[in-house]
Coordinates of C-alpha atoms (C1' of nucleotides) in Angstrom, one line a residue:
Chain A
X1 CA 136.5 69.7 114.1
X2 CA 133.1 68.8 114.9
X3 CA 133.5 68.7 118.6
X4 CA 135.5 72.0 118.3
X5 CA 132.6 73.8 116.6
X6 CA 130.4 72.2 119.3
X7 CA 132.4 73.7 121.9
X8 CA 132.5 77.1 120.3
X9 CA 128.7 77.1 120.1
X10 CA 128.6 76.4 124.0
X11 CA 131.3 79.0 124.5
X12 CA 129.1 81.7 122.9
X13 CA 126.2 81.0 125.0
X14 CA 127.9 80.3 128.4
X15 CA 129.8 83.6 128.1
X16 CA 126.6 85.5 128.0
X17 CA 124.8 83.1 130.3
X18 CA 123.4 85.7 132.6
X19 CA 120.3 84.6 130.9
X20 CA 118.1 82.4 133.1
X21 CA 116.7 79.1 131.7
X22 CA 119.1 79.2 128.4
X23 CA 120.8 76.0 128.8
X24 CA 122.0 73.5 126.0
X25 CA 119.7 70.6 126.2
X26 CA 121.7 68.1 124.1
X27 CA 125.0 68.5 122.6
X28 CA 124.9 65.6 120.2
X29 CA 121.3 65.6 119.2
X30 CA 119.6 62.7 117.8
X31 CA 118.3 64.3 114.6
X32 CA 117.6 60.9 113.3
X33 CA 114.7 60.1 115.8
X34 CA 113.5 63.8 115.8
X35 CA 109.9 64.1 115.0
X36 CA 110.0 67.8 114.4
X37 CA 112.3 67.6 111.5
X38 CA 112.2 70.2 108.6
X39 CA 110.8 69.1 105.1
X40 CA 114.2 69.8 104.0
X41 CA 115.8 67.5 106.7
X42 CA 113.3 64.8 105.7
X43 CA 115.5 64.4 102.6
X44 CA 118.5 63.5 104.4
X45 CA 119.8 59.9 104.7
X46 CA 120.8 58.2 108.1
X47 CA 124.5 59.3 107.6
X48 CA 123.6 62.9 106.9
X49 CA 121.2 62.9 109.9
X50 CA 124.0 61.6 112.0
X51 CA 126.3 64.3 110.9
X52 CA 123.8 67.0 111.4
X53 CA 123.3 65.5 115.0
X54 CA 127.0 65.9 115.7
X55 CA 126.9 69.6 114.3
X56 CA 124.0 70.8 116.1
X57 CA 123.1 72.1 119.4
X58 CA 119.7 72.2 120.8
X59 CA 118.7 75.0 123.3
X60 CA 115.8 76.1 125.3
X61 CA 114.9 79.9 125.6
X62 CA 112.4 81.5 127.9
X63 CA 110.1 84.3 126.9
X64 CA 112.1 87.5 126.3
X65 CA 115.5 85.7 125.9
X66 CA 117.6 86.7 123.2
X67 CA 118.2 84.1 120.4
X68 CA 120.1 85.8 117.8
X69 CA 121.9 89.2 118.3
X70 CA 122.1 91.6 115.4
X71 CA 125.6 92.2 114.5
X72 CA 126.9 89.0 115.9
X73 CA 128.9 86.8 113.7
X74 CA 126.9 84.4 111.6
X75 CA 128.0 80.8 112.2
X76 CA 124.9 78.8 112.6
X77 CA 121.5 78.2 110.9
X78 CA 118.9 78.5 113.6
X79 CA 115.8 76.1 113.2
X80 CA 113.0 76.6 115.8
X81 CA 111.4 73.2 116.8
X82 CA 108.7 74.8 119.0
X83 CA 107.8 78.2 120.3
X84 CA 107.3 81.7 118.9
X85 CA 109.8 84.4 118.3
X86 CA 110.1 87.9 116.9
X87 CA 112.7 88.9 114.3
X88 CA 113.5 92.7 114.9
X89 CA 116.1 95.4 114.2
X90 CA 116.8 97.9 116.9
X91 CA 117.4 101.2 115.5
X92 CA 118.7 104.2 117.6
X93 CA 115.4 106.0 117.3
X94 CA 112.9 103.4 116.4
X95 CA 112.7 99.6 116.5
X96 CA 111.3 97.7 113.8
X97 CA 109.7 94.2 114.3
X98 CA 110.1 92.5 110.9
X99 CA 108.0 89.6 111.7
X100 CA 106.7 87.0 114.1
X101 CA 107.7 83.4 113.2
X102 CA 106.1 80.4 114.7
X103 CA 107.7 76.9 114.8
X104 CA 108.5 74.9 112.9
X105 CA 110.8 77.0 110.8
X106 CA 114.2 77.9 109.8
X107 CA 115.0 81.6 111.0
X108 CA 116.4 84.3 108.6
X109 CA 117.8 81.7 106.0
X110 CA 118.4 84.7 103.7
X111 CA 120.4 86.3 106.4
X112 CA 122.6 83.4 107.1
X113 CA 123.6 83.1 103.5
X114 CA 123.5 86.8 102.2
X115 CA 126.0 88.3 105.0
X116 CA 128.6 87.4 107.4
X117 CA 127.1 88.9 110.4
X118 CA 123.2 88.7 111.4
X119 CA 121.2 91.5 110.1
X120 CA 118.4 90.9 112.7
X121 CA 117.9 90.2 116.3
X122 CA 115.7 87.2 117.3
X123 CA 114.0 87.1 120.6
X124 CA 111.7 84.5 122.0
X125 CA 108.1 85.7 122.7
X126 CA 107.0 82.3 124.1
X127 CA 109.0 79.3 125.6
X128 CA 111.0 78.3 122.5
X129 CA 113.3 75.4 121.5
X130 CA 115.9 76.1 118.8
X131 CA 118.4 73.8 117.0
X132 CA 121.6 75.8 116.0
X133 CA 123.1 73.9 113.2
X134 CA 126.6 74.6 112.1
X135 CA 126.7 76.9 109.0
X136 CA 129.4 74.8 107.2
X137 CA 127.5 71.4 107.7
X138 CA 124.4 72.9 106.4
X139 CA 126.2 74.4 103.4
X140 CA 127.5 70.9 102.6
X141 CA 124.0 69.4 102.6
X142 CA 123.1 72.2 100.0
X143 CA 126.0 71.2 97.9
X144 CA 125.8 67.4 98.0
X145 CA 122.2 66.9 98.4
X146 CA 120.0 68.4 95.7
X147 CA 116.7 67.5 97.3
X148 CA 117.8 69.2 100.3
X149 CA 118.8 72.4 98.4
X150 CA 115.6 72.4 96.6
X151 CA 113.5 72.2 99.9
X152 CA 115.5 75.0 101.1
X153 CA 114.9 77.2 98.1
X154 CA 111.1 76.5 98.5
X155 CA 111.3 77.4 102.3
X156 CA 113.0 80.6 101.6
X157 CA 110.7 81.3 98.6
X158 CA 107.5 80.8 100.6
X159 CA 108.8 82.9 103.5
X160 CA 109.6 85.8 101.3
X161 CA 106.2 85.8 99.6
X162 CA 104.8 86.3 103.3
X163 CA 107.1 89.2 103.3
X164 CA 105.4 90.7 100.6
X165 CA 102.4 90.7 102.8
X166 CA 104.1 92.6 105.7
X167 CA 105.3 95.2 103.2
X168 CA 101.7 95.7 101.7
X169 CA 100.3 95.8 105.3
X170 CA 102.6 98.4 106.3
X171 CA 102.6 100.7 103.2
X172 CA 99.0 100.6 102.0
X173 CA 97.0 100.5 104.9
X174 CA 96.0 103.2 107.4
X175 CA 96.8 102.4 111.1
X176 CA 93.6 100.8 112.2
X177 CA 93.8 98.4 109.2
X178 CA 97.4 97.5 110.2
X179 CA 96.4 96.7 113.8
X180 CA 93.5 94.7 112.6
X181 CA 95.8 92.7 110.3
X182 CA 98.0 91.7 113.2
X183 CA 95.2 90.7 115.3
X184 CA 93.9 88.5 112.6
X185 CA 97.3 87.1 112.0
X186 CA 97.5 85.9 115.6
X187 CA 93.8 85.0 115.6
X188 CA 93.9 82.7 112.5
X189 CA 97.6 81.7 112.1
X190 CA 99.1 81.6 115.4
X191 CA 96.5 80.5 117.9
X192 CA 93.6 79.6 115.7
X193 CA 91.2 80.8 118.4
X194 CA 89.2 84.0 118.8
X195 CA 90.5 84.3 122.3
X196 CA 94.2 84.3 123.1
X197 CA 96.9 86.1 125.0
X198 CA 98.8 88.6 122.8
X199 CA 102.6 87.8 123.3
X200 CA 103.5 91.5 122.7
X201 CA 103.3 94.7 124.5
X202 CA 101.8 97.7 122.9
X203 CA 105.2 98.9 122.1
X204 CA 105.9 95.8 120.2
X205 CA 102.5 96.0 118.5
X206 CA 103.4 99.5 117.5
X207 CA 107.0 98.4 116.2
X208 CA 105.4 95.7 114.2
X209 CA 103.1 98.0 112.4
X210 CA 105.3 101.0 112.2
X211 CA 103.2 103.3 114.1
X212 CA 103.6 104.7 117.5
X213 CA 102.7 103.2 121.2
X214 CA 99.9 105.9 121.7
X215 CA 98.3 105.3 118.3
X216 CA 98.1 101.6 118.7
X217 CA 96.9 102.0 122.3
X218 CA 94.1 104.3 120.9
X219 CA 93.2 102.0 118.0
X220 CA 92.8 99.0 120.3
X221 CA 90.4 101.3 122.8
X222 CA 88.4 102.2 119.8
X223 CA 87.9 98.5 118.6
X224 CA 86.8 97.8 122.3
X225 CA 84.2 100.7 121.9
X226 CA 82.9 99.5 118.6
X227 CA 82.5 95.8 120.3
X228 CA 85.1 94.5 117.7
X229 CA 87.4 93.4 120.5
X230 CA 87.3 92.4 124.2
X231 CA 90.4 93.3 125.9
X232 CA 91.9 92.7 129.3
X233 CA 95.6 93.6 129.4
X234 CA 97.1 91.4 126.8
X235 CA 94.2 89.0 126.6
X236 CA 92.1 89.5 123.5
X237 CA 88.7 88.0 122.4
X238 CA 87.8 88.9 118.8
X239 CA 84.0 89.5 119.1
X240 CA 83.4 90.7 115.5
X241 CA 85.5 88.9 113.0
X242 CA 83.9 90.3 109.8
X243 CA 84.1 93.7 111.1
X244 CA 87.8 93.2 112.1
X245 CA 88.5 91.8 108.6
X246 CA 86.8 94.7 106.8
X247 CA 88.8 97.2 108.7
X248 CA 92.1 95.3 107.9
X249 CA 91.2 95.3 104.1
X250 CA 90.5 99.1 104.4
Chain B
X1 CA 110.4 67.4 75.4
X2 CA 112.8 70.2 74.9
X3 CA 111.5 71.5 71.6
X4 CA 107.8 71.1 72.9
X5 CA 108.9 73.3 75.8
X6 CA 110.4 75.7 73.3
X7 CA 107.3 75.7 71.3
X8 CA 105.1 76.4 74.3
X9 CA 107.2 79.4 75.3
X10 CA 106.7 80.9 71.9
X11 CA 103.1 80.2 71.9
X12 CA 102.6 82.2 74.9
X13 CA 104.4 85.3 73.5
X14 CA 102.9 85.0 70.0
X15 CA 99.3 84.7 71.1
X16 CA 99.6 88.1 73.1
X17 CA 102.0 89.7 70.4
X18 CA 100.1 92.8 70.1
X19 CA 103.2 94.0 71.6
X20 CA 105.7 95.8 69.4
X21 CA 109.3 95.0 69.4
X22 CA 108.7 91.9 71.4
X23 CA 110.2 89.0 69.5
X24 CA 112.2 86.0 70.4
X25 CA 115.8 86.6 69.2
X26 CA 117.1 83.2 69.4
X27 CA 115.3 80.1 70.1
X28 CA 118.1 77.8 70.7
X29 CA 120.5 80.2 72.7
X30 CA 124.1 79.5 72.9
X31 CA 124.4 79.9 76.7
X32 CA 128.0 78.3 76.4
X33 CA 129.4 81.5 74.8
X34 CA 127.2 83.9 76.7
X35 CA 129.5 86.5 78.2
X36 CA 126.5 87.9 80.5
X37 CA 126.1 84.4 82.3
X38 CA 125.0 84.6 86.0
X39 CA 127.3 83.5 88.8
X40 CA 125.2 80.4 89.1
X41 CA 125.4 79.6 85.4
X42 CA 129.2 79.9 85.8
X43 CA 129.1 76.7 87.7
X44 CA 127.5 74.7 84.9
X45 CA 129.6 72.5 82.6
X46 CA 129.1 72.3 79.0
X47 CA 126.7 69.6 79.0
X48 CA 124.5 71.4 81.2
X49 CA 125.2 74.7 79.5
X50 CA 124.0 73.1 76.4
X51 CA 120.7 71.9 78.0
X52 CA 120.0 75.2 79.2
X53 CA 120.6 76.6 75.8
X54 CA 118.0 74.0 74.5
X55 CA 115.4 75.3 77.2
X56 CA 115.7 78.9 77.1
X57 CA 114.3 81.7 74.9
X58 CA 116.1 85.0 74.5
X59 CA 113.6 88.0 74.1
X60 CA 113.8 91.6 73.6
X61 CA 111.4 94.0 75.4
X62 CA 111.1 97.7 74.7
X63 CA 110.4 100.3 77.4
X64 CA 106.8 99.8 78.6
X65 CA 106.7 96.2 77.5
X66 CA 105.1 93.7 79.9
X67 CA 107.7 90.8 80.8
X68 CA 105.9 89.0 83.3
X69 CA 102.0 89.3 84.1
X70 CA 100.7 88.9 87.6
X71 CA 98.5 85.7 88.0
X72 CA 99.9 84.1 84.7
X73 CA 101.3 80.5 85.2
X74 CA 104.6 80.2 86.1
X75 CA 106.7 78.1 83.7
X76 CA 109.8 80.0 83.3
X77 CA 112.6 81.5 85.5
X78 CA 113.3 85.0 84.0
X79 CA 117.0 86.4 83.9
X80 CA 117.5 89.7 82.6
X81 CA 120.8 90.2 80.7
X82 CA 120.6 93.8 80.0
X83 CA 118.2 96.5 80.9
X84 CA 116.0 97.7 83.6
X85 CA 112.7 96.6 84.9
X86 CA 110.0 97.3 87.5
X87 CA 108.5 94.7 89.7
X88 CA 105.0 95.8 90.7
X89 CA 101.7 94.4 91.9
X90 CA 98.6 96.3 90.4
X91 CA 96.0 96.5 93.1
X92 CA 92.5 97.7 92.3
X93 CA 92.8 101.1 94.2
X94 CA 96.5 101.6 94.3
X95 CA 99.6 100.2 92.7
X96 CA 102.7 99.3 94.3
X97 CA 106.1 99.1 92.6
X98 CA 108.1 96.5 94.8
X99 CA 111.6 97.4 93.3
X100 CA 113.5 98.5 90.3
X101 CA 115.9 95.8 89.2
X102 CA 118.8 96.2 87.0
X103 CA 120.7 93.6 84.9
X104 CA 122.2 91.1 85.3
X105 CA 119.8 89.5 87.6
X106 CA 117.3 86.7 88.1
X107 CA 113.7 88.2 88.4
X108 CA 111.5 87.0 91.4
X109 CA 113.2 83.8 92.1
X110 CA 111.2 83.3 95.3
X111 CA 108.0 83.9 93.2
X112 CA 109.0 81.2 90.8
X113 CA 109.5 78.6 93.4
X114 CA 107.0 79.7 96.1
X115 CA 103.8 79.4 94.1
X116 CA 102.4 78.3 90.8
X117 CA 101.3 81.6 89.5
X118 CA 103.4 84.8 89.3
X119 CA 102.6 87.2 92.2
X120 CA 104.0 90.1 90.5
X121 CA 103.9 91.9 87.2
X122 CA 107.3 92.9 85.5
X123 CA 107.6 95.6 83.1
X124 CA 110.6 97.0 81.1
X125 CA 111.5 100.6 82.0
X126 CA 114.3 100.7 79.6
X127 CA 115.2 98.3 76.5
X128 CA 115.6 94.9 78.2
X129 CA 116.9 91.5 77.0
X130 CA 115.5 88.6 78.9
X131 CA 116.4 84.9 79.0
X132 CA 113.3 82.7 79.7
X133 CA 114.6 79.4 81.1
X134 CA 112.3 76.5 81.5
X135 CA 111.5 76.0 85.2
X136 CA 111.9 72.2 85.0
X137 CA 115.3 72.6 83.5
X138 CA 116.2 75.0 86.3
X139 CA 114.9 72.9 89.0
X140 CA 116.9 70.0 87.5
X141 CA 120.2 72.2 87.8
X142 CA 119.3 72.7 91.6
X143 CA 118.8 69.1 92.2
X144 CA 122.0 67.7 90.5
X145 CA 124.3 70.7 90.8
X146 CA 125.1 71.6 94.3
X147 CA 127.2 74.6 93.4
X148 CA 124.3 76.0 91.1
X149 CA 121.9 75.5 94.0
X150 CA 124.3 77.2 96.5
X151 CA 124.7 80.2 94.2
X152 CA 121.1 80.5 93.6
X153 CA 120.4 80.5 97.4
X154 CA 123.2 83.2 97.8
X155 CA 121.5 85.2 95.0
X156 CA 118.0 84.9 96.6
X157 CA 119.4 85.7 100.0
X158 CA 121.3 88.9 99.0
X159 CA 118.2 90.2 97.0
X160 CA 116.1 89.6 100.2
X161 CA 118.4 91.6 102.3
X162 CA 118.0 94.5 99.8
X163 CA 114.1 94.1 100.2
X164 CA 114.7 94.9 103.8
X165 CA 116.1 98.4 102.8
X166 CA 112.8 98.9 100.9
X167 CA 110.7 98.0 103.9
X168 CA 112.8 100.4 106.1
X169 CA 112.5 103.0 103.6
X170 CA 108.8 102.9 103.2
X171 CA 107.9 102.5 106.8
X172 CA 110.2 104.6 108.9
X173 CA 110.9 107.5 106.7
X174 CA 108.8 110.6 105.9
X175 CA 107.9 111.3 102.4
X176 CA 110.8 113.6 101.4
X177 CA 113.2 110.8 102.9
X178 CA 111.5 108.3 100.6
X179 CA 111.9 110.6 97.5
X180 CA 115.4 111.4 98.4
X181 CA 116.3 107.6 98.8
X182 CA 115.0 106.8 95.5
X183 CA 116.8 109.6 93.7
X184 CA 120.0 108.4 95.4
X185 CA 119.1 104.9 94.4
X186 CA 119.2 105.9 90.8
X187 CA 122.3 108.1 91.2
X188 CA 124.4 105.8 92.8
X189 CA 123.2 102.4 92.0
X190 CA 121.7 102.6 88.4
X191 CA 123.4 105.3 86.6
X192 CA 126.4 106.1 88.8
X193 CA 125.9 109.7 87.5
X194 CA 124.6 113.0 89.2
X195 CA 122.6 113.6 85.9
X196 CA 120.1 111.2 84.6
X197 CA 116.8 110.6 83.0
X198 CA 114.4 109.1 85.5
X199 CA 112.8 106.2 83.7
X200 CA 109.7 106.6 86.0
X201 CA 106.6 108.9 85.8
X202 CA 105.6 110.8 88.8
X203 CA 103.0 108.2 89.3
X204 CA 105.5 105.5 89.4
X205 CA 107.6 107.4 91.7
X206 CA 104.6 107.6 93.9
X207 CA 103.9 104.0 93.7
X208 CA 107.3 103.1 94.6
X209 CA 107.6 105.0 97.6
X210 CA 103.9 104.5 98.6
X211 CA 102.7 108.2 98.4
X212 CA 100.6 110.1 96.3
X213 CA 101.2 111.5 92.8
X214 CA 100.8 115.0 94.2
X215 CA 102.9 114.6 97.0
X216 CA 105.7 113.3 95.0
X217 CA 105.3 116.3 92.7
X218 CA 105.3 118.7 95.6
X219 CA 108.5 117.3 97.1
X220 CA 110.4 117.3 93.9
X221 CA 109.4 121.0 93.5
X222 CA 110.6 121.6 97.1
X223 CA 113.9 120.0 96.2
X224 CA 114.3 122.4 93.3
X225 CA 113.7 125.5 95.3
X226 CA 116.1 124.2 98.1
X227 CA 118.7 123.9 95.0
X228 CA 119.1 120.2 95.8
X229 CA 118.0 119.1 92.4
X230 CA 117.6 120.6 89.0
X231 CA 114.7 119.1 87.2
X232 CA 113.5 119.3 83.7
X233 CA 110.7 116.8 83.0
X234 CA 112.3 113.6 83.7
X235 CA 115.9 114.8 83.6
X236 CA 117.3 115.0 86.9
X237 CA 120.8 116.8 88.0
X238 CA 121.7 116.2 91.7
X239 CA 123.2 119.6 92.7
X240 CA 123.6 118.9 96.4
X241 CA 124.2 115.3 97.2
X242 CA 125.2 115.6 101.0
X243 CA 121.9 117.5 101.3
X244 CA 120.0 114.8 99.7
X245 CA 121.7 112.3 101.6
X246 CA 120.8 113.9 105.0
X247 CA 117.1 114.2 104.1
X248 CA 117.1 110.6 103.0
X249 CA 118.4 109.5 106.5
X250 CA 115.8 111.7 108.0
Chain C
dC1 C1' 89.9 121.1 67.0
dG2 C1' 88.7 118.2 71.3
dA3 C1' 89.9 114.6 74.1
dC4 C1' 93.5 112.7 76.7
dT5 C1' 97.5 112.1 79.6
dG6 C1' 100.9 113.7 82.6
dC7 C1' 102.2 117.3 85.6
dT8 C1' 101.6 121.1 88.9
dT9 C1' 99.7 124.0 92.5
dG10 C1' 96.4 125.6 95.7
dA11 C1' 92.6 125.0 99.3
dT12 C1' 90.8 121.9 102.8
dG13 C1' 90.0 118.0 105.7
dT14 C1' 91.8 114.1 108.0
dT15 C1' 95.2 111.0 110.1
dG16 C1' 98.5 110.3 113.2
dC17 C1' 102.6 112.0 115.7
dT18 C1' 104.4 114.8 119.6
dC19 C1' 104.2 116.2 123.9
dA20 C1' 102.2 116.1 128.1
dA21 C1' 99.8 114.2 132.2
dC22 C1' 98.6 110.6 135.1
dG23 C1' 98.2 105.6 136.7
dT24 C1' 100.1 101.0 137.4
dG25 C1' 103.2 97.3 138.5
dC26 C1' 108.1 95.8 139.2
dG27 C1' 112.7 95.7 140.6
dT28 C1' 116.5 98.0 143.1
dG29 C1' 118.8 100.3 146.6
dG30 C1' 118.8 102.9 150.6
Chain D
dC1 C1' 110.3 98.5 154.6
dC2 C1' 109.5 102.4 151.7
dA3 C1' 111.3 105.6 148.0
dC4 C1' 112.6 105.8 143.8
dG5 C1' 113.3 105.0 138.8
dC6 C1' 111.7 102.7 135.0
dA7 C1' 108.9 100.4 131.6
dC8 C1' 104.2 100.0 130.3
dG9 C1' 99.5 101.7 129.3
dT10 C1' 95.8 105.1 128.6
dT11 C1' 93.9 109.6 127.3
dG12 C1' 93.7 114.6 125.9
dA13 C1' 95.3 118.7 123.2
dG14 C1' 97.8 120.7 119.5
dC15 C1' 100.1 120.5 115.3
dA16 C1' 102.6 119.0 111.2
dA17 C1' 102.4 116.0 107.5
dC18 C1' 99.7 114.1 104.0
dA19 C1' 95.7 112.7 101.2
dT20 C1' 92.0 114.4 98.9
dC21 C1' 89.7 117.4 96.0
dA22 C1' 89.7 120.8 92.4
dA23 C1' 91.5 123.7 88.7
dG24 C1' 94.6 124.7 85.4
dC25 C1' 98.5 124.0 81.8
dA26 C1' 101.3 121.8 78.6
dG27 C1' 101.9 118.5 75.0
dT28 C1' 100.2 114.6 72.1
dC29 C1' 97.2 112.0 69.2
dG30 C1' 93.5 111.1 66.3

DNA sequence: CGACTGCTTGATGTTGCTCAACGTGCGTGG
DNA sequence: CCACGCACGTTGAGCAACATCAAGCAGTCG
């Protein structure tokens, strides 16, 4: 059963392996010695960790690679050990980027349990390492290890409170405020540095904030004119953080 | 410990009992015989149900009564047995109604576990019966009953997938589409009837869709002119459902 | 009766989308 | 190799959608 599952996992990813750089690193991962364990996995004992190792595939994705495809069957829980991804829905007319998630984190846990198929696509926006854990194995840990279950609930809860901010950001603010918030998010939360390379195109930035590409571009230009930002392609330097913060709060 | 908790619960609600009609119905609720149990509670055995009964207060709220106040300390899990509520955040400038929740349902589970204080206010918009369950008791069920934990995770997951629709509704649609979606929501999901009394003011409708009171009013008037709706105060009759659906899909 | 709340409608200004033009870099195929 | 299509980025002009401001109306409560 375990090996079969592992093979299934591989099959899926070898079938569509026109992707470059997308290779399983380790089919029988040694979760026991993993130093990037989630808080939840920290509650597992050696036997459970061994079982997790037997039912988990670690994979490496390059920038732009598709990690999870919307509509595909839901047989894993994805945990990102390192890297950065975007979670998005690609509608016919417009795309929406739901959020940017940095490692370490579980991806779309509510999606994994709420539905049989994936509700979102996930794409790497930096080089990213992912553990794909067999959903049945994961469910067993929830059923038989209360501490694990509790940590998972905490994890989902916290991530949902963050979603609230996205919703407020995208419904209550004018466009410059939305862009400012996203810039601050990367500054403070992702890179913790006033100077960084934005891992998103202008189109992505627009999809993340629910505005058009043109508006996003114009707003960035305006920020440069106001000496709030310095921009060179995707390289951004925040020159006036208080100013940016004021705009983000509208 | 159990009785102390129960007394604490009561204290909170007697202190602020300028509210009319807000009375604990039953301090030692007989959860065992409750026919409105949640799926999660269905996994509890008699001993656990008895413990839940000892740590849970059932209360009745009238329309307009505040059930949970934003910023208050988080010591219960709220479960609505019957009725209808709005979950909202009252900002200084604007209010946001996050969503409308009908019984039976747990309220803001992610809020209960993700933070020490409540992130939202909850207000009854129809006569509503609520069970307030001691948070520590609830946590124990998660820790020691895997089936319960799993059901709670399913519950949170499904509710979060619904939140996605809210987000899409409020970011991807123009104002008439948002209003149309809300009308359809009450028609199909809440009342299952083309004719109903909207339990929201125009202001609430605006806060729920992220638009202004005036716009909401104008859009409703337009729908009447187009013979899509018939409106008399808060009474709404859907005359042209396909038309409404088309607008809601933009 | 006046004060107040909830609702509606009109006039006006602003925001931001759409359309369009133009430039750039990249990959593909002749 | 160049020509071409294509995604990305920037900027301008015009227009539709909305918010804001303002006025007025009906119902309610003290």
